[in-house]
Amino acid sequence: MTDRQDETGWSFGPVSGPDMAEWCALLRDDNAIHLRREAAEAAGFGPRRVNPGPANLAYVISAAMAAHPQAEFAEIAAFFADNVFEGDRLAARLTPEPGGTLYAEGRGAPVLRVQFSFKEHD
């Protein structure tokens, strides 16, 4: 998966089957909707594999870490609003709260909203 930063945020994608398989191995997640198109379709998601939720969260966390390399997270809260599918191109945008959103190309509403706080150092 390629990623890049521009003036509006970070772009990732397209999400691929091998990327999903790697995430599943790391997460020890054997849910077939992430690994087989037939399973995703049988579960009602359509013909594309579904990206694991923690992978989607990692895109926003990666953007926050790039923007604040010295910061340490104190708390992270994620609100999953939609799925990310094989082939989706993604955009992570940081928000001032602090937090961030993850968008899938072609969809107007975010697929994920994240709020986080950083540890305060003396």
mmCIF file of C-alpha atoms in Angstrom, residues 13-90:
data_model
loop_
_atom_site.group_PDB
_atom_site.id
_atom_site.type_symbol
_atom_site.label_atom_id
_atom_site.label_comp_id
_atom_site.label_asym_id
_atom_site.label_seq_id
_atom_site.Cartn_x
_atom_site.Cartn_y
_atom_site.Cartn_z
ATOM 1 C CA GLY A 13 -4.272 2.901 -0.804
ATOM 2 C CA PRO A 14 -5.581 1.218 -2.570
ATOM 3 C CA VAL A 15 -6.258 -1.273 0.218
ATOM 4 C CA SER A 16 -5.213 -4.704 -1.042
ATOM 5 C CA GLY A 17 -5.952 -8.307 -0.193
ATOM 6 C CA PRO A 18 -2.300 -8.988 0.732
ATOM 7 C CA ASP A 19 -2.365 -5.957 3.088
ATOM 8 C CA MET A 20 -5.487 -7.345 4.749
ATOM 9 C CA ALA A 21 -3.912 -10.786 5.087
ATOM 10 C CA GLU A 22 -0.850 -9.236 6.737
ATOM 11 C CA TRP A 23 -3.035 -7.329 9.205
ATOM 12 C CA CYS A 24 -5.037 -10.476 9.946
ATOM 13 C CA ALA A 25 -1.828 -12.372 10.709
ATOM 14 C CA LEU A 26 -0.626 -9.615 13.049
ATOM 15 C CA LEU A 27 -4.013 -9.372 14.759
ATOM 16 C CA ARG A 28 -4.590 -13.145 14.812
ATOM 17 C CA ASP A 29 -7.911 -12.415 13.119
ATOM 18 C CA ASP A 30 -9.134 -15.313 11.012
ATOM 19 C CA ASN A 31 -12.484 -13.772 10.053
ATOM 20 C CA ALA A 32 -13.017 -14.916 6.461
ATOM 21 C CA ILE A 33 -14.561 -11.580 5.345
ATOM 22 C CA HIS A 34 -11.044 -10.120 5.525
ATOM 23 C CA LEU A 35 -9.440 -12.952 3.601
ATOM 24 C CA ARG A 36 -11.889 -14.249 0.992
ATOM 25 C CA ARG A 37 -14.149 -12.343 -1.385
ATOM 26 C CA GLU A 38 -16.672 -15.183 -1.344
ATOM 27 C CA ALA A 39 -17.006 -14.910 2.436
ATOM 28 C CA ALA A 40 -17.476 -11.124 2.284
ATOM 29 C CA GLU A 41 -20.187 -11.535 -0.337
ATOM 30 C CA ALA A 42 -21.922 -14.337 1.581
ATOM 31 C CA ALA A 43 -21.962 -12.098 4.676
ATOM 32 C CA GLY A 44 -23.698 -9.318 2.722
ATOM 33 C CA PHE A 45 -20.727 -6.990 2.199
ATOM 34 C CA GLY A 46 -20.570 -7.354 -1.572
ATOM 35 C CA PRO A 47 -17.777 -8.787 -3.708
ATOM 36 C CA ARG A 48 -14.817 -7.055 -2.010
ATOM 37 C CA ARG A 49 -12.962 -8.144 1.132
ATOM 38 C CA VAL A 50 -13.501 -6.026 4.263
ATOM 39 C CA ASN A 51 -10.466 -4.348 5.853
ATOM 40 C CA PRO A 52 -9.997 -5.133 9.579
ATOM 41 C CA GLY A 53 -11.106 -2.274 11.835
ATOM 42 C CA PRO A 54 -7.763 -1.968 13.674
ATOM 43 C CA ALA A 55 -6.048 -1.431 10.300
ATOM 44 C CA ASN A 56 -8.401 1.479 9.601
ATOM 45 C CA LEU A 57 -7.582 2.988 12.987
ATOM 46 C CA ALA A 58 -3.872 2.610 12.241
ATOM 47 C CA TYR A 59 -4.162 4.963 9.260
ATOM 48 C CA VAL A 60 -5.368 7.818 11.477
ATOM 49 C CA ILE A 61 -2.855 7.010 14.221
ATOM 50 C CA SER A 62 -0.054 7.007 11.620
ATOM 51 C CA ALA A 63 -1.127 10.459 10.439
ATOM 52 C CA ALA A 64 -1.180 11.757 14.030
ATOM 53 C CA MET A 65 2.253 10.296 14.738
ATOM 54 C CA ALA A 66 3.661 11.898 11.601
ATOM 55 C CA ALA A 67 2.208 15.280 12.569
ATOM 56 C CA HIS A 68 3.281 15.008 16.234
ATOM 57 C CA PRO A 69 6.414 12.814 16.254
ATOM 58 C CA GLN A 70 7.381 13.608 19.854
ATOM 59 C CA ALA A 71 3.893 13.107 21.318
ATOM 60 C CA GLU A 72 2.731 10.085 23.286
ATOM 61 C CA PHE A 73 -0.901 9.025 23.214
ATOM 62 C CA ALA A 74 -2.738 9.026 26.538
ATOM 63 C CA GLU A 75 -6.114 7.894 25.205
ATOM 64 C CA ILE A 76 -7.658 6.902 21.880
ATOM 65 C CA ALA A 77 -11.389 6.555 21.191
ATOM 66 C CA ALA A 78 -12.561 5.288 17.805
ATOM 67 C CA PHE A 79 -16.046 5.514 16.295
ATOM 68 C CA PHE A 80 -16.449 3.161 13.325
ATOM 69 C CA ALA A 81 -19.148 4.453 10.965
ATOM 70 C CA ASP A 82 -18.615 2.330 7.838
ATOM 71 C CA ASN A 83 -16.409 -0.375 6.393
ATOM 72 C CA VAL A 84 -13.290 -0.044 4.278
ATOM 73 C CA PHE A 85 -13.179 -2.462 1.366
ATOM 74 C CA GLU A 86 -10.530 -3.964 -0.849
ATOM 75 C CA GLY A 87 -9.579 -1.427 -3.511
ATOM 76 C CA ASP A 88 -10.606 1.640 -1.473
ATOM 77 C CA ARG A 89 -8.339 4.650 -1.482
ATOM 78 C CA LEU A 90 -8.304 6.390 1.879
#
